[in-house]
Every structure is written in structure tokens, then in C-alpha cells.
Amino acid sequence: MDKTRFGSTDLAVSQLCLGTMSMGSSAWKGWVLDEKDSIPILRRALDLGINFFDMADWYSLGRNEEVVGRNLLKMTDRERLVLATKVFYPMSDDPGDRGLSRQHIATSIDRSLQRIGTDYVDLYVIHAFDVETPVEETMEALHRTVGTGKVRYLGASTMYTWQFAKMNHVAAMNGWTPFVNMQCQYNLLYREEEREMFPYCRDQGIAVTTFSPLARGFLARDARTARTAHDLYQEYYGDEIDREIARRVREVAARRSVSPSHVAMAWVAGSRNRNVPIVGASKTAQLEAAVEALTLTLDAGERAILEAPYRPRDENNDQNPVRRPRALHPC
């Protein structure tokens, strides 16, 4: 798999990033794979040329980092990997064991490194915007993680563009390390970031990673998987327009003799809004299909057909079943 430069950094990442929320402990969520079943997927990802892996301390409450990090480091050299992990969500019932406070960030990065089994992570991502902690406190604390060599680059996820820009502005004003990555949701059913976030990132040379390319499975034939059957995010998809877009995905897929998931994935990967899609997999076949989709190029007519029904999501409209989710993070 070809590598691409990650924004303005010196990181060379694969065209796909493997999201690993589904790896860790089935005791955390029933659809999560335990270590034994996670190893073949990690090994196959390396075989396919994937070097970019996305973790989080919150996934399986730490077990995710142990399973993914330590097994990858047994399979290949650390220098060949681009490892990302995240901080924000509660790790225990302790009110201080969450958020983006100075103390929580300092404690969390040390615990993450210990679980992964490495001295540093390439990308440290804040999982969401913390409305309870001053931006200055968060950015200074993150800057210190870079200064100590524990983190190479900083990323952010799941927030409004003005919040992201504010945090980078505070960093610039104080000579602190800025964010070089934004991780956001992007698929044929959710394109809200095209208006502000993507243009901002292009202007600032910020790398974009995108999650949920299949809209939680809605754009694939097997829309209701073990994971999504009780998924809160399913309520955000499914109105008449979403169903029409999904129908068009199936129509294009039939003409191309590929699966709907191939088309949905190819649309994201081929977007003019340059991004590195984050894909999840509970089977090696799903990972292989995502990689295959990179070879599918949709022409302008096909993209126009798929995009035509879309309308902006109005999060303030109580009649709209699909609102822009901010309190929860799906990956």
C-alpha cells in the first residue's frame, strides 16, 4: 500500500488507518474482540501495508492499548509503526479520571505508554472538546507531553471548527505545540465538515482522518451487525433521504459488480477533501475489502449521483432524526 505524507508532519502513513475500537475485551462491549481474535486482524493489516493504527485509552478501558500495542510491537519494529491513541473519556468513576485537565492528561499519557509498551506515541488525540477545562490548561498540558518526548504530534476529534481553531490559536499565542490532525466523521450520509472543518484544515495544512465511512454499516448490505444492533448512533441515520442515498450506493455497486461497502468506501477515499479513512474490522475479510476499495475510482457522474440527495443536517431541528452528535464518540 502506498504511503502518504500526514499533513505538514514528517509522518508517512498508509492510505488507510486501522481503527481498533473493536479490539480489547468483550467484557467491555459484547462486539469487541478479545486478544486471541484480534491478533489475526492486526497481522493481516501489516501484511496489507497498513502502518497507521488508531487506539484510545477509553476503548475496553485500557485493554485495547494492551492488545493492539503490545501485539503490533511483537510483529514489527516500532519505527515502522505510526501509533495513535486518545484521551478524554472516563476511565473510572473518579470525577478526576476524565476530561482534559492538566492532571488527567499527565496521568493518562503515562498509563497509555505503559499499556502499549512504548516510550512514545506518534499521535496523541483529544477525543472531544472539554467544556469544563480552560483551553489554556489543556494546550499547555499537551505541549508538555511533546516536550518530554512522550508524544510526537497532537490531534483532536469530534468538535466544532471554532473550538478547534480556538485551541490552535491559544497554542500559537503561547508558543505551544499546535494540533496537526483532525479526526472527524465523514461519509455519504454525514458531510457537515465539508462546510468549515475541511476548508480550515486545508488552509492550515492540517491532516484529516475520517471515521465511519460506511455510516455505521447503514451503507452496506449488512447494516445491522452485532455492533450496531444496539448502537446509539443508529438513531442518527435512517430517514427517507438516507434510504435514497443508500439505494443509489447499491445501484452504483451493482453496475460496477462490487459491494455497496466498496462504493461507500471509495467515495470517502476519493474525496477532493483529502483524508485518511479510519476503518474498523472484526474479520480479516472486512479489512481486505476496505483495502480493495482503494482501487475503485468513481467517476464524476457516479459521485454526482451519490451526492445529489444530501442536505445539511440541522441539529437544532427536533423533527430531524439525524442530528450532529457531539456528546458521544463512535470510534
CSV table of C-alpha atoms in Angstrom, one decimal:
chain,number,residue,atom,x,y,z
A,1,MET,CA,0.0,0.0,0.0
A,2,ASP,CA,1.3,3.5,-0.9
A,3,LYS,CA,2.2,5.8,1.9
A,4,THR,CA,1.1,9.4,2.1
A,5,ARG,CA,2.6,12.4,4.0
A,6,PHE,CA,0.5,13.2,7.0
A,7,GLY,CA,-0.3,16.9,6.7
A,8,SER,CA,2.7,19.1,7.5
A,9,THR,CA,4.4,16.4,9.6
A,10,ASP,CA,7.2,14.1,8.7
A,11,LEU,CA,5.0,11.0,9.2
A,12,ALA,CA,4.5,8.7,6.3
A,13,VAL,CA,1.2,6.9,6.8
A,14,SER,CA,-0.7,4.2,4.9
A,15,GLN,CA,-3.7,5.2,2.8
A,16,LEU,CA,-5.9,3.6,5.4
A,17,CYS,CA,-5.7,3.7,9.2
A,18,LEU,CA,-6.9,0.7,11.2
A,19,GLY,CA,-9.4,1.8,13.9
A,20,THR,CA,-9.2,-0.7,16.8
A,21,MET,CA,-12.2,0.1,18.9
A,22,SER,CA,-13.3,-3.5,18.2
A,23,MET,CA,-10.2,-5.0,19.9
A,24,GLY,CA,-9.6,-5.4,23.5
A,25,SER,CA,-12.1,-7.1,25.8
A,26,SER,CA,-15.6,-8.5,25.1
A,27,ALA,CA,-16.4,-7.8,28.8
A,28,TRP,CA,-16.4,-4.1,27.9
A,29,LYS,CA,-18.9,-4.4,24.9
A,30,GLY,CA,-20.1,-7.7,23.5
A,31,TRP,CA,-19.0,-7.0,20.0
A,32,VAL,CA,-15.4,-6.3,20.9
A,33,LEU,CA,-12.8,-9.0,20.1
A,34,ASP,CA,-10.7,-10.5,22.8
A,35,GLU,CA,-6.9,-10.7,22.2
A,36,LYS,CA,-6.9,-14.1,20.5
A,37,ASP,CA,-9.3,-13.0,17.8
A,38,SER,CA,-7.7,-9.6,17.4
A,39,ILE,CA,-4.2,-10.9,16.5
A,40,PRO,CA,-5.0,-12.2,13.0
A,41,ILE,CA,-6.5,-8.9,12.0
A,42,LEU,CA,-3.5,-6.9,13.2
A,43,ARG,CA,-1.2,-9.3,11.4
A,44,ARG,CA,-3.2,-9.1,8.2
A,45,ALA,CA,-3.2,-5.3,8.4
A,46,LEU,CA,0.6,-5.3,8.5
A,47,ASP,CA,0.6,-7.7,5.6
A,48,LEU,CA,-1.6,-5.4,3.6
A,49,GLY,CA,0.8,-2.5,4.2
A,50,ILE,CA,-1.1,-0.7,6.9
A,51,ASN,CA,1.3,1.1,9.3
A,52,PHE,CA,-1.2,3.5,10.9
A,53,PHE,CA,-3.2,2.3,14.0
A,54,ASP,CA,-5.7,4.2,16.0
A,55,MET,CA,-6.3,3.4,19.7
A,56,ALA,CA,-7.8,5.1,22.7
A,57,ASP,CA,-7.4,4.6,26.5
A,58,TRP,CA,-11.2,4.5,26.8
A,59,TYR,CA,-11.6,1.6,24.5
A,60,SER,CA,-12.1,-1.5,26.7
A,61,LEU,CA,-10.9,0.8,29.5
A,62,GLY,CA,-7.2,0.3,28.6
A,63,ARG,CA,-7.3,-3.2,27.4
A,64,ASN,CA,-7.4,-2.0,23.8
A,65,GLU,CA,-4.0,-0.4,24.1
A,66,GLU,CA,-2.5,-3.5,25.7
A,67,VAL,CA,-3.9,-5.9,23.0
A,68,VAL,CA,-3.1,-3.7,20.0
A,69,GLY,CA,0.1,-2.0,21.0
A,70,ARG,CA,1.9,-5.0,22.5
A,71,ASN,CA,1.0,-7.4,19.8
A,72,LEU,CA,2.0,-5.0,17.0
A,73,LEU,CA,5.4,-4.5,18.7
A,74,LYS,CA,5.9,-8.3,18.6
A,75,MET,CA,5.1,-8.4,14.9
A,76,THR,CA,7.3,-5.5,13.6
A,77,ASP,CA,9.8,-2.8,14.6
A,78,ARG,CA,8.5,0.3,16.5
A,79,GLU,CA,9.9,2.6,13.8
A,80,ARG,CA,7.7,1.0,11.2
A,81,LEU,CA,4.5,1.9,13.0
A,82,VAL,CA,2.5,5.1,13.4
A,83,LEU,CA,0.6,4.7,16.6
A,84,ALA,CA,-2.2,7.0,17.8
A,85,THR,CA,-4.1,6.9,21.0
A,86,LYS,CA,-6.6,9.2,22.6
A,87,VAL,CA,-7.6,10.8,25.9
A,88,PHE,CA,-10.8,12.4,27.3
A,89,TYR,CA,-13.5,9.8,28.2
A,90,PRO,CA,-13.9,8.4,31.8
A,91,MET,CA,-11.6,5.7,32.8
A,92,SER,CA,-13.2,5.1,36.2
A,93,ASP,CA,-15.8,6.5,38.5
A,94,ASP,CA,-13.3,9.0,39.8
A,95,PRO,CA,-14.5,12.5,38.7
A,96,GLY,CA,-10.9,13.5,38.1
A,97,ASP,CA,-10.2,10.5,35.9
A,98,ARG,CA,-11.6,12.0,32.7
A,99,GLY,CA,-11.5,15.2,30.6
A,100,LEU,CA,-8.6,17.3,29.5
A,101,SER,CA,-7.3,18.8,32.8
A,102,ARG,CA,-3.5,19.1,33.3
A,103,GLN,CA,-3.6,16.3,35.9
A,104,HIS,CA,-5.6,13.9,33.8
A,105,ILE,CA,-3.5,14.4,30.6
A,106,ALA,CA,-0.2,13.9,32.5
A,107,THR,CA,-1.5,10.7,34.2
A,108,SER,CA,-3.2,9.4,31.1
A,109,ILE,CA,-0.2,9.6,28.7
A,110,ASP,CA,2.0,7.7,31.2
A,111,ARG,CA,-0.6,5.0,31.6
A,112,SER,CA,-1.2,4.7,27.8
A,113,LEU,CA,2.5,4.3,27.1
A,114,GLN,CA,2.8,1.7,29.8
A,115,ARG,CA,-0.1,-0.3,28.4
A,116,ILE,CA,1.1,0.0,24.8
A,117,GLY,CA,4.7,-0.9,25.7
A,118,THR,CA,6.4,2.0,24.0
A,119,ASP,CA,8.3,5.2,25.0
A,120,TYR,CA,6.2,7.4,22.8
A,121,VAL,CA,3.2,7.7,20.6
A,122,ASP,CA,3.3,9.3,17.2
A,123,LEU,CA,-0.1,11.0,17.6
A,124,TYR,CA,-1.9,11.9,20.8
A,125,VAL,CA,-5.5,12.8,20.1
A,126,ILE,CA,-8.0,14.5,22.4
A,127,HIS,CA,-11.2,12.5,22.0
A,128,ALA,CA,-13.5,15.5,22.3
A,129,PHE,CA,-13.7,19.1,23.4
A,130,ASP,CA,-13.7,19.6,27.2
A,131,VAL,CA,-16.1,22.4,28.1
A,132,GLU,CA,-15.2,22.2,31.8
A,133,THR,CA,-11.4,22.8,31.4
A,134,PRO,CA,-9.8,26.1,30.2
A,135,VAL,CA,-8.3,25.7,26.8
A,136,GLU,CA,-5.1,27.2,28.0
A,137,GLU,CA,-4.7,24.5,30.6
A,138,THR,CA,-5.3,21.8,28.1
A,139,MET,CA,-2.9,23.1,25.4
A,140,GLU,CA,-0.1,23.7,27.9
A,141,ALA,CA,-0.5,20.2,29.3
A,142,LEU,CA,-0.5,18.7,25.8
A,143,HIS,CA,2.6,20.8,24.9
A,144,ARG,CA,4.4,19.3,27.9
A,145,THR,CA,3.7,15.8,26.6
A,146,VAL,CA,5.5,16.7,23.4
A,147,GLY,CA,8.3,18.4,25.3
A,148,THR,CA,9.1,15.3,27.3
A,149,GLY,CA,9.3,13.2,24.2
A,150,LYS,CA,6.3,11.1,25.1
A,151,VAL,CA,4.3,12.4,22.1
A,152,ARG,CA,5.4,13.4,18.6
A,153,TYR,CA,2.3,15.1,17.3
A,154,LEU,CA,-1.1,16.2,18.6
A,155,GLY,CA,-4.5,15.6,17.2
A,156,ALA,CA,-8.1,16.4,18.0
A,157,SER,CA,-11.5,14.8,17.3
A,158,THR,CA,-15.2,15.4,17.5
A,159,MET,CA,-15.7,19.2,17.9
A,160,TYR,CA,-16.8,22.3,16.1
A,161,THR,CA,-14.4,24.1,13.8
A,162,TRP,CA,-14.5,27.2,16.0
A,163,GLN,CA,-13.4,25.2,19.0
A,164,PHE,CA,-10.6,23.5,17.1
A,165,ALA,CA,-9.4,26.9,15.7
A,166,LYS,CA,-9.6,28.4,19.2
A,167,MET,CA,-7.4,25.7,20.7
A,168,ASN,CA,-4.8,26.1,17.9
A,169,HIS,CA,-4.9,29.9,18.3
A,170,VAL,CA,-4.2,29.6,22.0
A,171,ALA,CA,-1.2,27.3,21.2
A,172,ALA,CA,0.1,29.8,18.7
A,173,MET,CA,-0.2,32.8,21.1
A,174,ASN,CA,1.8,31.0,23.8
A,175,GLY,CA,4.3,29.2,21.6
A,176,TRP,CA,2.9,25.8,22.4
A,177,THR,CA,2.5,22.8,20.2
A,178,PRO,CA,-0.5,23.0,17.9
A,179,PHE,CA,-2.7,20.3,16.6
A,180,VAL,CA,-1.7,18.8,13.2
A,181,ASN,CA,-4.6,16.4,12.8
A,182,MET,CA,-8.4,16.5,13.0
A,183,GLN,CA,-10.3,13.2,13.2
A,184,CYS,CA,-14.0,13.6,12.2
A,185,GLN,CA,-16.9,11.7,10.9
A,186,TYR,CA,-17.3,11.6,7.2
A,187,ASN,CA,-19.5,9.5,4.9
A,188,LEU,CA,-22.2,9.9,2.3
A,189,LEU,CA,-24.8,10.4,5.0
A,190,TYR,CA,-22.8,12.9,7.1
A,191,ARG,CA,-20.9,15.6,5.2
A,192,GLU,CA,-21.2,18.5,7.6
A,193,GLU,CA,-17.4,19.0,7.9
A,194,GLU,CA,-17.2,20.0,4.2
A,195,ARG,CA,-18.5,23.5,5.1
A,196,GLU,CA,-16.0,24.6,7.7
A,197,MET,CA,-13.7,22.0,9.1
A,198,PHE,CA,-12.2,20.7,5.8
A,199,PRO,CA,-11.5,24.2,4.4
A,200,TYR,CA,-9.9,25.2,7.7
A,201,CYS,CA,-7.7,22.1,7.7
A,202,ARG,CA,-6.7,22.7,4.1
A,203,ASP,CA,-5.7,26.3,4.8
A,204,GLN,CA,-3.7,25.3,7.9
A,205,GLY,CA,-2.0,22.2,6.4
A,206,ILE,CA,-3.7,20.0,9.0
A,207,ALA,CA,-4.1,16.3,8.2
A,208,VAL,CA,-7.6,14.9,8.3
A,209,THR,CA,-8.5,11.4,9.4
A,210,THR,CA,-12.2,10.3,8.9
A,211,PHE,CA,-14.2,7.6,10.7
A,212,SER,CA,-17.4,5.7,9.9
A,213,PRO,CA,-17.1,5.5,6.1
A,214,LEU,CA,-20.0,3.1,6.0
A,215,ALA,CA,-22.2,5.2,8.3
A,216,ARG,CA,-22.2,2.5,11.0
A,217,GLY,CA,-23.0,-0.1,8.4
A,218,PHE,CA,-26.0,1.7,7.0
A,219,LEU,CA,-24.5,2.0,3.6
A,220,ALA,CA,-23.5,-1.7,3.5
A,221,ARG,CA,-25.9,-4.6,3.0
A,222,ASP,CA,-25.3,-6.0,6.5
A,223,ALA,CA,-26.4,-2.7,8.1
A,224,ARG,CA,-27.4,-4.4,11.4
A,225,THR,CA,-24.3,-6.0,12.8
A,226,ALA,CA,-23.6,-7.3,16.3
A,227,ARG,CA,-22.0,-3.9,17.0
A,228,THR,CA,-24.7,-1.7,15.5
A,229,ALA,CA,-27.8,-3.6,16.7
A,230,HIS,CA,-27.7,-1.6,19.9
A,231,ASP,CA,-25.7,1.3,18.7
A,232,LEU,CA,-26.9,4.8,19.8
A,233,TYR,CA,-25.6,6.2,16.6
A,234,GLN,CA,-28.1,4.2,14.5
A,235,GLU,CA,-30.8,6.8,15.5
A,236,TYR,CA,-28.9,9.4,13.5
A,237,TYR,CA,-29.4,7.5,10.3
A,238,GLY,CA,-32.4,6.2,8.5
A,239,ASP,CA,-34.7,8.9,7.2
A,240,GLU,CA,-36.1,9.0,3.7
A,241,ILE,CA,-33.1,10.8,2.3
A,242,ASP,CA,-30.6,8.4,3.9
A,243,ARG,CA,-32.5,5.5,2.4
A,244,GLU,CA,-32.4,7.1,-1.0
A,245,ILE,CA,-28.6,7.6,-0.8
A,246,ALA,CA,-28.2,4.0,0.3
A,247,ARG,CA,-30.3,2.9,-2.6
A,248,ARG,CA,-28.0,4.8,-5.0
A,249,VAL,CA,-25.0,3.2,-3.4
A,250,ARG,CA,-26.4,-0.2,-4.1
A,251,GLU,CA,-27.3,0.9,-7.7
A,252,VAL,CA,-23.8,2.1,-8.4
A,253,ALA,CA,-22.3,-1.1,-6.8
A,254,ALA,CA,-24.5,-3.3,-9.0
A,255,ARG,CA,-23.3,-1.6,-12.1
A,256,ARG,CA,-19.7,-1.9,-11.0
A,257,SER,CA,-20.1,-5.5,-9.8
A,258,VAL,CA,-18.8,-4.7,-6.4
A,259,SER,CA,-20.4,-4.5,-2.9
A,260,PRO,CA,-22.1,-1.4,-1.5
A,261,SER,CA,-19.3,-1.1,1.1
A,262,HIS,CA,-16.8,-0.8,-1.7
A,263,VAL,CA,-18.6,2.1,-3.2
A,264,ALA,CA,-19.2,3.9,0.1
A,265,MET,CA,-15.5,3.5,1.0
A,266,ALA,CA,-14.3,4.6,-2.4
A,267,TRP,CA,-16.4,7.7,-2.2
A,268,VAL,CA,-14.7,8.7,1.1
A,269,ALA,CA,-11.2,7.7,-0.1
A,270,GLY,CA,-11.6,9.6,-3.4
A,271,SER,CA,-13.0,12.8,-1.9
A,272,ARG,CA,-11.4,16.1,-3.0
A,273,ASN,CA,-11.3,16.7,0.7
A,274,ARG,CA,-8.1,14.8,1.2
A,275,ASN,CA,-8.3,12.4,4.1
A,276,VAL,CA,-7.0,9.2,5.6
A,277,PRO,CA,-10.1,7.0,6.3
A,278,ILE,CA,-10.1,5.1,9.5
A,279,VAL,CA,-11.6,1.6,9.0
A,280,GLY,CA,-12.7,-0.9,11.6
A,281,ALA,CA,-12.7,-4.7,11.1
A,282,SER,CA,-13.9,-7.6,13.1
A,283,LYS,CA,-12.8,-10.0,10.4
A,284,THR,CA,-9.8,-10.1,8.1
A,285,ALA,CA,-12.2,-10.1,5.1
A,286,GLN,CA,-13.7,-6.8,6.1
A,287,LEU,CA,-10.2,-5.3,6.2
A,288,GLU,CA,-9.3,-6.8,2.8
A,289,ALA,CA,-12.5,-5.3,1.3
A,290,ALA,CA,-11.6,-1.8,2.6
A,291,VAL,CA,-8.2,-2.1,1.0
A,292,GLU,CA,-9.7,-3.3,-2.3
A,293,ALA,CA,-12.0,-0.3,-2.3
A,294,LEU,CA,-8.9,2.0,-2.7
A,295,THR,CA,-8.5,0.7,-6.2
A,296,LEU,CA,-12.1,1.7,-7.1
A,297,THR,CA,-12.3,5.2,-8.7
A,298,LEU,CA,-15.7,6.6,-9.0
A,299,ASP,CA,-16.2,8.9,-12.0
A,300,ALA,CA,-17.7,12.4,-11.7
A,301,GLY,CA,-21.1,11.2,-12.8
A,302,GLU,CA,-21.2,8.5,-10.2
A,303,ARG,CA,-20.1,10.8,-7.4
A,304,ALA,CA,-22.8,13.3,-8.5
A,305,ILE,CA,-25.5,10.6,-8.4
A,306,LEU,CA,-24.4,9.6,-4.9
A,307,GLU,CA,-24.1,13.1,-3.6
A,308,ALA,CA,-27.3,14.7,-5.1
A,309,PRO,CA,-29.8,13.9,-2.4
A,310,TYR,CA,-27.8,15.2,0.5
A,311,ARG,CA,-29.0,18.1,2.6
A,312,PRO,CA,-27.4,19.8,5.6
A,313,ARG,CA,-28.0,18.2,9.0
A,314,ASP,CA,-29.9,20.5,11.2
A,315,GLU,CA,-29.0,19.6,14.8
A,316,ASN,CA,-31.5,22.1,16.2
A,317,ASN,CA,-34.5,20.6,14.4
A,318,ASP,CA,-36.3,18.2,16.8
A,319,GLN,CA,-38.1,16.7,13.8
A,320,ASN,CA,-34.8,15.6,12.2
A,321,PRO,CA,-33.9,12.1,13.4
A,322,VAL,CA,-30.3,12.7,12.4
A,323,ARG,CA,-28.6,15.3,14.5
A,324,ARG,CA,-25.0,16.2,14.7
A,325,PRO,CA,-23.7,14.1,17.7
A,326,ARG,CA,-21.1,15.7,19.9
A,327,ALA,CA,-21.5,14.2,23.3
A,328,LEU,CA,-20.7,10.7,22.1
A,329,HIS,CA,-17.8,9.4,20.0
A,330,PRO,CA,-18.4,6.4,17.8
A,331,CYS,CA,-14.9,5.2,17.2
